[in-house]
Coordinates of C-alpha atoms in Angstrom, one line a residue:
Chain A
X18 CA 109.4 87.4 94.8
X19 CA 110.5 89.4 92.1
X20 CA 114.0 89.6 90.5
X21 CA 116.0 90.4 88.2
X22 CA 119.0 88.5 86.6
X23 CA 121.6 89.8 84.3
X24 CA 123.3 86.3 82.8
X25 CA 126.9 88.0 82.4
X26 CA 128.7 89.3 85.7
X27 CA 132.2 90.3 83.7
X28 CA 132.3 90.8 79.7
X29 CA 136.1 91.8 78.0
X30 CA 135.2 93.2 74.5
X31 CA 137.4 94.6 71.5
X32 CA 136.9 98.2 70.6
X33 CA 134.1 97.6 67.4
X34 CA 132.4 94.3 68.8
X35 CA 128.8 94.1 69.5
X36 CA 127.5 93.9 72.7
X37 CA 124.7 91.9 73.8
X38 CA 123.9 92.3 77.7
X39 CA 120.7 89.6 78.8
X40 CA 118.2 90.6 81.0
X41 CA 115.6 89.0 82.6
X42 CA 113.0 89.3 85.1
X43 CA 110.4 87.7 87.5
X44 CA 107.3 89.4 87.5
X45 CA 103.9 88.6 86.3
X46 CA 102.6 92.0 85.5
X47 CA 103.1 95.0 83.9
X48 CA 106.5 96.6 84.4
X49 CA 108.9 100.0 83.8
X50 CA 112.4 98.4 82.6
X51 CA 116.2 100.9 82.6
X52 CA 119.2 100.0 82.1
X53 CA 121.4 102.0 84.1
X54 CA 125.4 102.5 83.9
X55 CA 128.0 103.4 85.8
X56 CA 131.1 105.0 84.5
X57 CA 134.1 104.3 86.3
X58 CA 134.5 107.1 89.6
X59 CA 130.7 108.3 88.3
X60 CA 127.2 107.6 89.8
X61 CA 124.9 105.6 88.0
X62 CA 122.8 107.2 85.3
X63 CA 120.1 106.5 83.3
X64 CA 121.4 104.5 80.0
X65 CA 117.3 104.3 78.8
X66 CA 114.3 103.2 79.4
X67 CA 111.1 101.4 78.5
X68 CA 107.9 102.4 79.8
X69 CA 105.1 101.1 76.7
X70 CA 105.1 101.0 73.1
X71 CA 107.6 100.2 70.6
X72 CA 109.5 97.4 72.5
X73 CA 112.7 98.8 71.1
X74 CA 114.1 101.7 72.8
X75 CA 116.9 103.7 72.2
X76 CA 119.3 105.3 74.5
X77 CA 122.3 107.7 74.8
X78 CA 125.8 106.6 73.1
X79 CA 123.9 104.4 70.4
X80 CA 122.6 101.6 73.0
X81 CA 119.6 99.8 72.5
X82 CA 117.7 97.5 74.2
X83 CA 114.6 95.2 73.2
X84 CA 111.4 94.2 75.3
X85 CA 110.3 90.6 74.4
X86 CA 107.1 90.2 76.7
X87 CA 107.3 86.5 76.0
X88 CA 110.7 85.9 77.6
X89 CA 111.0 88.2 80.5
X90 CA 113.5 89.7 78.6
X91 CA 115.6 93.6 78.3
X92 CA 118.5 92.9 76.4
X93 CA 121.2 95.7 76.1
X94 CA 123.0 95.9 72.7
X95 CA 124.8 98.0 70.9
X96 CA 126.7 97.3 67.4
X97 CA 130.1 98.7 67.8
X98 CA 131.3 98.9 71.6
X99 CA 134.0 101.9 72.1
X100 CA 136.8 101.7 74.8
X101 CA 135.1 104.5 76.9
X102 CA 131.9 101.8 77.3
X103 CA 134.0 100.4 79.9
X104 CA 131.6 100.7 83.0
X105 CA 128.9 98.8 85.1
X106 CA 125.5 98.4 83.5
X107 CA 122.2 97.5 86.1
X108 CA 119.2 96.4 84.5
X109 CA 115.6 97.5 86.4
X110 CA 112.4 96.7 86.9
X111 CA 109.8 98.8 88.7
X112 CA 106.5 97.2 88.5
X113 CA 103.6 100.0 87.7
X114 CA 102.5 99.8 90.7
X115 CA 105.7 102.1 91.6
X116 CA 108.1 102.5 94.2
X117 CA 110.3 100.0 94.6
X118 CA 112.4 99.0 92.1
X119 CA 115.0 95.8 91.7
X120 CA 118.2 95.5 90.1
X121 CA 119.9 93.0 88.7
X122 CA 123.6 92.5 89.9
X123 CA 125.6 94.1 87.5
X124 CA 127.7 93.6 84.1
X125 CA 131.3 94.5 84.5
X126 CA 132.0 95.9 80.6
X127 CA 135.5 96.2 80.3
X128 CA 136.8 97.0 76.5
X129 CA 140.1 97.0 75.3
X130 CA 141.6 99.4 72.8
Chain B
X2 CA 125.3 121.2 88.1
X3 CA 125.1 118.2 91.3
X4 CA 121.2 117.3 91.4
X5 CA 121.6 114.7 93.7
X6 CA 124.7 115.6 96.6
X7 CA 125.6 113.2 99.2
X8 CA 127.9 113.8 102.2
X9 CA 130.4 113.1 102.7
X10 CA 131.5 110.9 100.2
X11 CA 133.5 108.9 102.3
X12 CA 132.7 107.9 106.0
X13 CA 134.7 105.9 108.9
X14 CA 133.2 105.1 111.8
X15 CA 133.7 102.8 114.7
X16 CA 131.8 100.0 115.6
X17 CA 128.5 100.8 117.4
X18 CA 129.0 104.9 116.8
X19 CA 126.2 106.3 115.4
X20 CA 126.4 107.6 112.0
X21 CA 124.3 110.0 109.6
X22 CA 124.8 110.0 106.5
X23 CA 122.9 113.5 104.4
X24 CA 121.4 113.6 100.8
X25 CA 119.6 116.6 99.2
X26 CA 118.4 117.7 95.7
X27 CA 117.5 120.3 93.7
X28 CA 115.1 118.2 91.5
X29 CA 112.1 119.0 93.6
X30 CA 111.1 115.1 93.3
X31 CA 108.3 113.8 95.0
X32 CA 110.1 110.3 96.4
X33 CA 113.5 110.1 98.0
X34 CA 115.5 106.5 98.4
X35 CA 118.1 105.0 100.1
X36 CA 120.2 102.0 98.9
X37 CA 122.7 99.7 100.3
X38 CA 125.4 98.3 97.8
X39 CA 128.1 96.0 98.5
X40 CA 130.7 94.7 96.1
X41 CA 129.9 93.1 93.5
X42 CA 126.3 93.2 94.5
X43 CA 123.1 95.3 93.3
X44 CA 122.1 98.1 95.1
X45 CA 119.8 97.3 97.8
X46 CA 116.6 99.4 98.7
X47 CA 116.2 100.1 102.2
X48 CA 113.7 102.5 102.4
X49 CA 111.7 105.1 100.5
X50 CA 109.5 108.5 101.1
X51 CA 106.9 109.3 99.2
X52 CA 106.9 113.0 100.2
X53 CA 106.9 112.9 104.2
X54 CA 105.2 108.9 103.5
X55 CA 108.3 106.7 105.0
X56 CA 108.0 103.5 103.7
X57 CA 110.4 100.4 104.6
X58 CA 111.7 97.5 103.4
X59 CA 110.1 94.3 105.0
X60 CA 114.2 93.4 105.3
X61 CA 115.6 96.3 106.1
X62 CA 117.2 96.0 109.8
X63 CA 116.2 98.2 113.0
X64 CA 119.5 99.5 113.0
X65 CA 118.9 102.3 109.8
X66 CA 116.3 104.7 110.2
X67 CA 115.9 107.9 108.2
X68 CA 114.2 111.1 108.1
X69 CA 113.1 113.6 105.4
X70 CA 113.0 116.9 106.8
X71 CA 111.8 118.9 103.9
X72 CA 111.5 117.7 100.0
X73 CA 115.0 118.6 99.3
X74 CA 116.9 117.0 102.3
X75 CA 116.9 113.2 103.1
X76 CA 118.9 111.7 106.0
X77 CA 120.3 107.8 107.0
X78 CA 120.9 107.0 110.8
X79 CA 122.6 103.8 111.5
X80 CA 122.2 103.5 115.3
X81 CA 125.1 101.1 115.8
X82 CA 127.1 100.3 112.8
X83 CA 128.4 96.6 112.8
X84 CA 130.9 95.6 110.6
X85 CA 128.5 93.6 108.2
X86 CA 126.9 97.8 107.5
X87 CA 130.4 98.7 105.7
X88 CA 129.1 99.5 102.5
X89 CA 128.0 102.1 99.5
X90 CA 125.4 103.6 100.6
X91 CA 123.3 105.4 97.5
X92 CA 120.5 108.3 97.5
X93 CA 118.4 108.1 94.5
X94 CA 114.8 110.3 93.8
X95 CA 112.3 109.9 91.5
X96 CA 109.5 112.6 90.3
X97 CA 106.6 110.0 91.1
X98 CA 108.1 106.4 92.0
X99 CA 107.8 105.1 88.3
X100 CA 109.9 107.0 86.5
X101 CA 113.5 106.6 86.4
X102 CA 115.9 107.6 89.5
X103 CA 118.5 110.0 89.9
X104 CA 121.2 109.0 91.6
X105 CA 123.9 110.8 94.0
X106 CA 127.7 109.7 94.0
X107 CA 127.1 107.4 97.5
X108 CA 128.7 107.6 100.2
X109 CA 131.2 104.9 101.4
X110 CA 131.2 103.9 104.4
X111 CA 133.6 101.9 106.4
X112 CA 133.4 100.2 110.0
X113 CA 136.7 100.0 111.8

């Protein structure tokens, strides 16, 4: 069955550190991948996305994430996390086949001023 | 600017008292969903429509049904709430099913 496993449930950062979020999936084929965030009170949103091409995609508030094919792998990064980063951040796979997509449980991002 | 609503936000309902809970957007997408998130836990698809295509979960229990009206209105009946159903409930669309999805606020619901 597929899945999807984000290897930090709670992360406690410093305003200015980097962020590194893992992400990994099980799926054999060709997928859509998102991280998605939730602001605290909000509904989630779309952080970005990777559909094909350059496996390093670029999203809103200077976040990044990497494809590596090899590994299963959407990591979430960004250089220099900011206090209002605190939120919930999903990583998701929709295989191309569509529809249904999974998510992984959740990173609790909480950053101190 | 809402493109996803859900009503209400917050629901209380007694054990084994039918419950709907509403979703509509003005996105004009093609597929609506419905997710079930505990604490602590990812969101949990129960169902999708592909237009007026209903399509469920192999998991999802006989208890939630759901109905799409039109493209802009999308509806979750849970015959007889148990306790176990208190939950967030999310609507989410999605142009064609591949693309990313839109999410609404949830609605929270509580068994008493």
């Amino acid at each position: 069955a597929q899945s999807v496993s984000q290897h930090n449930h709670h992360v406690i950062l410093s305003e200015a550190a980097s962020l590194e979020l893992g992400c990994n999936y099980s799926y054999g084929g060709t997928v859509n991948l998102f991280w998605y965030v939730q602001y605290p009170g909000q509904h989630l949103q779309l952080l970005l996305k990777y559909f094909s091409g350059d496996p390093l995609v670029k999203g809103i508030k200077g976040f990044e994430a990497e494809f590596i094919k090899s590994k299963f792998s959407f990591n979430l990064r960004k250089p220099s996390v900011q206090w209002s980063d605190t939120a919930e951040y999903f990583c998701a796979v929709t295989t191309t086949g569509g529809f249904k997509t999974i998510f992984g449980a959740g990173t609790r991002l909480f950053v101190k001023a | 600017d809402a493109m996803v609503i859900q009503n209400p936000r917050y629901q209380v309902t007694q054990f084994g008292k039918p419950v709907t809970l509403s979703c509509s957007q003005t996105l004009n997408h093609n597929v609506m969903y419905w997710y079930q998130q505990k604490s602590s836990q990812a969101p949990k698809l129960l169902f999708h429509y592909y237009d007026k295509d209903f399509n469920n979960e192999a998991d999802t229990p006989d208890n939630f049904q759901s109905r799409r009206p039109n493209t802009s209105f999308c509806f979750l009946d849970i015959r007889s709430p148990g306790l176990g159903d208190a939950a967030m409930y999310l609507c989410a669309t999605s142009r064609d099913g591949v693309r990313e999805q839109y999410f609404g606020p949830g609605t929270r619901l509580t068994v008493t």
